Amino acid sequence: MTLTGPGRPRTRQSTRPGATAREEILDAAAELFTTQGYATTSTRAVADAVGIRQSSLYHHFATKDDILEELLTGTVAEGLAFARAVSAVGDGAASPAVRLHAVALFDGTQLCSGRWNIGVLYHLPEARDERFRSFLADRGELRGLYRRLGSAAVPAPLWPGDARHHGELAFRLVESLVSLRADGQVTPDSPLQVADAAMVLCGAGSTLGTIRADSLALIGRLGRALPDPVVGTR
């Protein structure tokens, strides 16, 4: 038996990644919520997966909803921070199409690179509850930035009746990676393919090579690195 902190003995040694018990709890919850279901996973099951007592888990999270909220927020935090930074870059430094491609590529890579496919939790009825308004607000802001970049990238209709929802379509394409990953269809190239597809929808297919190169340069200039996507269903 080992200790997670003063007076909080573990029932067994944890093999979970994480520098703290809180991070280990989040990892265990992410696995159980995405593989066994949120409603059927108890806090006791999460605690057992970490190797701590249930009472010790409550030292870090008061409720199961608190764990879900942190997991959901984590799925958009990096993408939103990057989209904000990209939106602050002027047209002189990068065109709207390049900025939209960079946001889609970075955001998609984040969704594909986490240890667990937490994005599947978006589809939970619970995730739309007012209880998770902070996550919903962040996701709404990210979606709005996609739409704004899409409108700038396609300032005029591409065809009669064009609704000019190109940014919205890019946002939806990126989130489709969650389902592709759940089906085991994600490859290391999937985030780039989705970002490229968004450019084709914006009518920029003929300059895709240049946009892609400038997008990668912008990501590097903003001090970000693209992690390797997880290939598989977890």
Tab-separated table of C-alpha atoms in Angstrom:
chain	number	residue	atom	x	y	z
A	1	MET	CA	0.000	0.000	0.000
A	2	THR	CA	1.351	3.441	-0.953
A	3	LEU	CA	0.228	6.967	-0.229
A	4	THR	CA	-1.362	9.523	-2.562
A	5	GLY	CA	-0.876	12.204	0.070
A	6	PRO	CA	-1.049	12.653	3.830
A	7	GLY	CA	-3.587	10.228	5.261
A	8	ARG	CA	-4.742	8.974	1.863
A	9	PRO	CA	-3.407	5.443	1.310
A	10	ARG	CA	-3.674	3.736	-2.052
A	11	THR	CA	-5.299	0.338	-2.212
A	12	ARG	CA	-2.582	-0.626	-4.747
A	13	GLN	CA	0.171	0.970	-6.795
A	14	SER	CA	-1.188	2.861	-9.790
A	15	THR	CA	0.257	2.326	-13.255
A	16	ARG	CA	-1.637	5.303	-14.679
A	17	PRO	CA	0.206	8.184	-16.358
A	18	GLY	CA	0.117	11.456	-14.483
A	19	ALA	CA	2.271	13.389	-12.076
A	20	THR	CA	-0.545	13.725	-9.553
A	21	ALA	CA	-3.455	11.670	-8.288
A	22	ARG	CA	-5.808	14.171	-9.943
A	23	GLU	CA	-4.250	13.503	-13.358
A	24	GLU	CA	-4.467	9.750	-12.758
A	25	ILE	CA	-8.151	10.084	-11.878
A	26	LEU	CA	-8.809	11.995	-15.097
A	27	ASP	CA	-7.000	9.357	-17.140
A	28	ALA	CA	-8.953	6.523	-15.530
A	29	ALA	CA	-12.250	8.367	-15.933
A	30	ALA	CA	-11.484	9.136	-19.584
A	31	GLU	CA	-10.892	5.455	-20.251
A	32	LEU	CA	-13.992	4.256	-18.424
A	33	PHE	CA	-16.324	6.983	-19.714
A	34	THR	CA	-15.289	6.383	-23.326
A	35	THR	CA	-15.170	2.582	-23.235
A	36	GLN	CA	-17.875	1.609	-20.724
A	37	GLY	CA	-20.147	4.640	-20.775
A	38	TYR	CA	-20.580	7.639	-18.523
A	39	ALA	CA	-23.895	6.623	-16.935
A	40	THR	CA	-22.687	3.121	-16.057
A	41	THR	CA	-19.343	4.214	-14.587
A	42	SER	CA	-19.358	4.934	-10.870
A	43	THR	CA	-16.866	7.011	-8.941
A	44	ARG	CA	-15.950	3.804	-7.112
A	45	ALA	CA	-14.982	2.217	-10.439
A	46	VAL	CA	-12.814	5.240	-11.276
A	47	ALA	CA	-11.150	5.102	-7.872
A	48	ASP	CA	-10.522	1.366	-8.243
A	49	ALA	CA	-8.941	1.940	-11.660
A	50	VAL	CA	-6.501	4.378	-10.090
A	51	GLY	CA	-5.874	2.309	-6.984
A	52	ILE	CA	-7.228	4.758	-4.421
A	53	ARG	CA	-10.159	4.757	-2.052
A	54	GLN	CA	-13.406	6.305	-3.220
A	55	SER	CA	-13.201	8.807	-0.369
A	56	SER	CA	-9.788	9.896	-1.670
A	57	LEU	CA	-11.253	10.588	-5.100
A	58	TYR	CA	-13.694	13.030	-3.490
A	59	HIS	CA	-10.687	14.941	-2.162
A	60	HIS	CA	-10.032	15.928	-5.812
A	61	PHE	CA	-13.514	15.899	-7.395
A	62	ALA	CA	-16.746	16.420	-5.476
A	63	THR	CA	-18.907	14.663	-8.074
A	64	LYS	CA	-18.682	12.563	-11.233
A	65	ASP	CA	-20.006	15.581	-13.147
A	66	ASP	CA	-16.954	17.565	-12.017
A	67	ILE	CA	-14.702	14.947	-13.614
A	68	LEU	CA	-16.698	15.016	-16.849
A	69	GLU	CA	-16.607	18.805	-16.934
A	70	GLU	CA	-12.820	18.880	-16.709
A	71	LEU	CA	-12.468	16.218	-19.392
A	72	LEU	CA	-14.828	18.053	-21.750
A	73	THR	CA	-13.138	21.397	-21.167
A	74	GLY	CA	-9.785	19.807	-21.913
A	75	THR	CA	-10.924	18.769	-25.394
A	76	VAL	CA	-11.366	22.379	-26.531
A	77	ALA	CA	-8.873	24.283	-24.370
A	78	GLU	CA	-5.803	23.950	-26.620
A	79	GLY	CA	-7.752	24.385	-29.837
A	80	LEU	CA	-9.511	27.477	-28.528
A	81	ALA	CA	-6.284	29.066	-27.267
A	82	PHE	CA	-4.675	28.464	-30.656
A	83	ALA	CA	-7.684	29.760	-32.603
A	84	ARG	CA	-7.619	32.945	-30.513
A	85	ALA	CA	-3.934	33.403	-31.289
A	86	VAL	CA	-4.473	32.774	-34.999
A	87	SER	CA	-7.406	35.182	-35.127
A	88	ALA	CA	-5.129	37.895	-33.740
A	89	VAL	CA	-2.735	37.432	-36.671
A	90	GLY	CA	-3.378	40.015	-39.373
A	91	ASP	CA	-4.012	39.309	-43.043
A	92	GLY	CA	-0.578	40.714	-43.809
A	93	ALA	CA	1.042	37.896	-41.859
A	94	ALA	CA	-1.255	35.096	-43.030
A	95	SER	CA	-4.283	34.980	-45.319
A	96	PRO	CA	-7.699	33.971	-43.915
A	97	ALA	CA	-7.474	30.653	-45.770
A	98	VAL	CA	-4.090	29.904	-44.221
A	99	ARG	CA	-5.404	30.808	-40.775
A	100	LEU	CA	-8.470	28.591	-41.162
A	101	HIS	CA	-6.320	25.695	-42.355
A	102	ALA	CA	-3.958	26.137	-39.399
A	103	VAL	CA	-6.826	26.167	-36.900
A	104	ALA	CA	-8.428	23.081	-38.447
A	105	LEU	CA	-5.117	21.212	-38.585
A	106	PHE	CA	-4.127	22.079	-35.021
A	107	ASP	CA	-7.589	21.452	-33.558
A	108	GLY	CA	-7.986	18.170	-35.428
A	109	THR	CA	-4.599	16.962	-34.297
A	110	GLN	CA	-5.545	17.675	-30.677
A	111	LEU	CA	-8.711	15.583	-31.028
A	112	CYS	CA	-6.720	12.708	-32.519
A	113	SER	CA	-3.716	12.747	-30.200
A	114	GLY	CA	-5.178	12.391	-26.704
A	115	ARG	CA	-4.667	9.091	-24.919
A	116	TRP	CA	-8.453	8.492	-25.000
A	117	ASN	CA	-11.038	9.594	-27.553
A	118	ILE	CA	-12.740	12.002	-25.178
A	119	GLY	CA	-14.534	13.790	-28.009
A	120	VAL	CA	-17.111	10.982	-28.068
A	121	LEU	CA	-18.416	12.460	-24.827
A	122	TYR	CA	-19.791	15.420	-26.829
A	123	HIS	CA	-22.708	13.182	-27.757
A	124	LEU	CA	-23.746	12.545	-24.167
A	125	PRO	CA	-27.106	14.093	-23.249
A	126	GLU	CA	-25.437	15.213	-20.021
A	127	ALA	CA	-22.865	17.248	-21.963
A	128	ARG	CA	-25.592	19.653	-23.103
A	129	ASP	CA	-26.793	20.365	-19.596
A	130	GLU	CA	-26.494	23.881	-18.198
A	131	ARG	CA	-24.198	22.319	-15.605
A	132	PHE	CA	-21.489	22.319	-18.280
A	133	ARG	CA	-22.049	25.881	-19.458
A	134	SER	CA	-18.317	26.701	-19.240
A	135	PHE	CA	-17.472	23.934	-21.706
A	136	LEU	CA	-20.423	24.844	-23.911
A	137	ALA	CA	-19.312	28.488	-23.954
A	138	ASP	CA	-15.746	27.538	-24.920
A	139	ARG	CA	-16.933	25.220	-27.675
A	140	GLY	CA	-19.315	27.918	-28.882
A	141	GLU	CA	-16.496	30.463	-29.010
A	142	LEU	CA	-14.280	28.047	-30.946
A	143	ARG	CA	-17.098	27.383	-33.390
A	144	GLY	CA	-17.600	31.123	-33.809
A	145	LEU	CA	-13.907	31.629	-34.627
A	146	TYR	CA	-14.151	28.948	-37.311
A	147	ARG	CA	-17.161	30.718	-38.790
A	148	ARG	CA	-15.406	34.094	-38.730
A	149	LEU	CA	-12.289	32.723	-40.419
A	150	GLY	CA	-14.440	30.932	-42.976
A	151	SER	CA	-16.304	34.133	-43.828
A	152	ALA	CA	-12.997	35.950	-44.302
A	153	ALA	CA	-11.573	33.132	-46.415
A	154	VAL	CA	-14.633	33.193	-48.734
A	155	PRO	CA	-15.718	36.859	-48.817
A	156	ALA	CA	-18.100	36.334	-51.739
A	157	PRO	CA	-20.474	33.483	-52.650
A	158	LEU	CA	-18.815	30.709	-54.631
A	159	TRP	CA	-22.061	29.879	-56.465
A	160	PRO	CA	-25.617	31.203	-56.618
A	161	GLY	CA	-27.326	30.491	-53.323
A	162	ASP	CA	-24.033	29.774	-51.522
A	163	ALA	CA	-24.904	30.009	-47.820
A	164	ARG	CA	-21.237	30.754	-47.011
A	165	HIS	CA	-21.151	28.359	-44.101
A	166	HIS	CA	-17.594	27.340	-44.955
A	167	GLY	CA	-16.239	27.932	-41.447
A	168	GLU	CA	-19.094	25.933	-39.947
A	169	LEU	CA	-18.398	23.083	-42.360
A	170	ALA	CA	-14.714	23.163	-41.409
A	171	PHE	CA	-15.667	22.943	-37.737
A	172	ARG	CA	-17.928	19.956	-38.418
A	173	LEU	CA	-15.273	18.248	-40.534
A	174	VAL	CA	-12.758	18.540	-37.709
A	175	GLU	CA	-15.185	17.092	-35.166
A	176	SER	CA	-15.889	14.198	-37.546
A	177	LEU	CA	-12.412	12.965	-36.610
A	178	VAL	CA	-13.917	11.880	-33.285
A	179	SER	CA	-16.201	9.412	-35.048
A	180	LEU	CA	-13.456	8.283	-37.427
A	181	ARG	CA	-11.242	7.571	-34.447
A	182	ALA	CA	-14.017	5.643	-32.703
A	183	ASP	CA	-14.287	3.457	-35.817
A	184	GLY	CA	-10.534	2.911	-35.981
A	185	GLN	CA	-10.297	4.894	-39.220
A	186	VAL	CA	-7.920	7.659	-38.118
A	187	THR	CA	-4.453	7.657	-39.675
A	188	PRO	CA	-1.486	9.956	-38.974
A	189	ASP	CA	-2.573	12.003	-42.008
A	190	SER	CA	-6.239	12.371	-41.032
A	191	PRO	CA	-6.033	15.843	-39.403
A	192	LEU	CA	-4.172	17.222	-42.425
A	193	GLN	CA	-6.641	15.615	-44.819
A	194	VAL	CA	-9.551	17.238	-42.978
A	195	ALA	CA	-7.863	20.663	-43.005
A	196	ASP	CA	-7.171	20.236	-46.732
A	197	ALA	CA	-10.814	19.252	-47.337
A	198	ALA	CA	-11.920	22.456	-45.618
A	199	MET	CA	-9.823	24.422	-48.090
A	200	VAL	CA	-11.412	22.628	-51.031
A	201	LEU	CA	-14.837	23.573	-49.651
A	202	CYS	CA	-13.617	27.162	-49.524
A	203	GLY	CA	-12.731	27.024	-53.216
A	204	ALA	CA	-8.992	27.107	-52.537
A	205	GLY	CA	-8.111	23.671	-53.865
A	206	SER	CA	-5.876	25.073	-56.615
A	207	THR	CA	-3.567	26.759	-54.093
A	208	LEU	CA	-3.676	23.989	-51.505
A	209	GLY	CA	0.052	23.288	-51.592
A	210	THR	CA	0.946	26.871	-50.748
A	211	ILE	CA	-1.762	27.127	-48.093
A	212	ARG	CA	-0.560	23.933	-46.428
A	213	ALA	CA	3.062	25.132	-46.299
A	214	ASP	CA	2.066	28.551	-44.950
A	215	SER	CA	-0.265	26.925	-42.415
A	216	LEU	CA	2.508	24.747	-41.000
A	217	ALA	CA	4.797	27.781	-40.901
A	218	LEU	CA	2.149	29.755	-38.992
A	219	ILE	CA	1.726	26.965	-36.450
A	220	GLY	CA	5.480	26.950	-35.883
A	221	ARG	CA	5.665	30.749	-35.714
A	222	LEU	CA	3.061	30.725	-32.948
A	223	GLY	CA	5.243	28.309	-30.995
A	224	ARG	CA	3.036	25.239	-31.336
A	225	ALA	CA	3.976	21.688	-32.194
A	226	LEU	CA	1.689	19.054	-33.683
A	227	PRO	CA	1.605	15.830	-31.624
A	228	ASP	CA	1.330	12.482	-33.351
A	229	PRO	CA	-2.259	11.247	-33.739
A	230	VAL	CA	-3.242	8.055	-31.911
A	231	VAL	CA	-4.025	5.370	-34.458
A	232	GLY	CA	-6.720	3.018	-33.142
A	233	THR	CA	-10.114	3.172	-31.491
A	234	ARG	CA	-9.322	4.158	-27.909
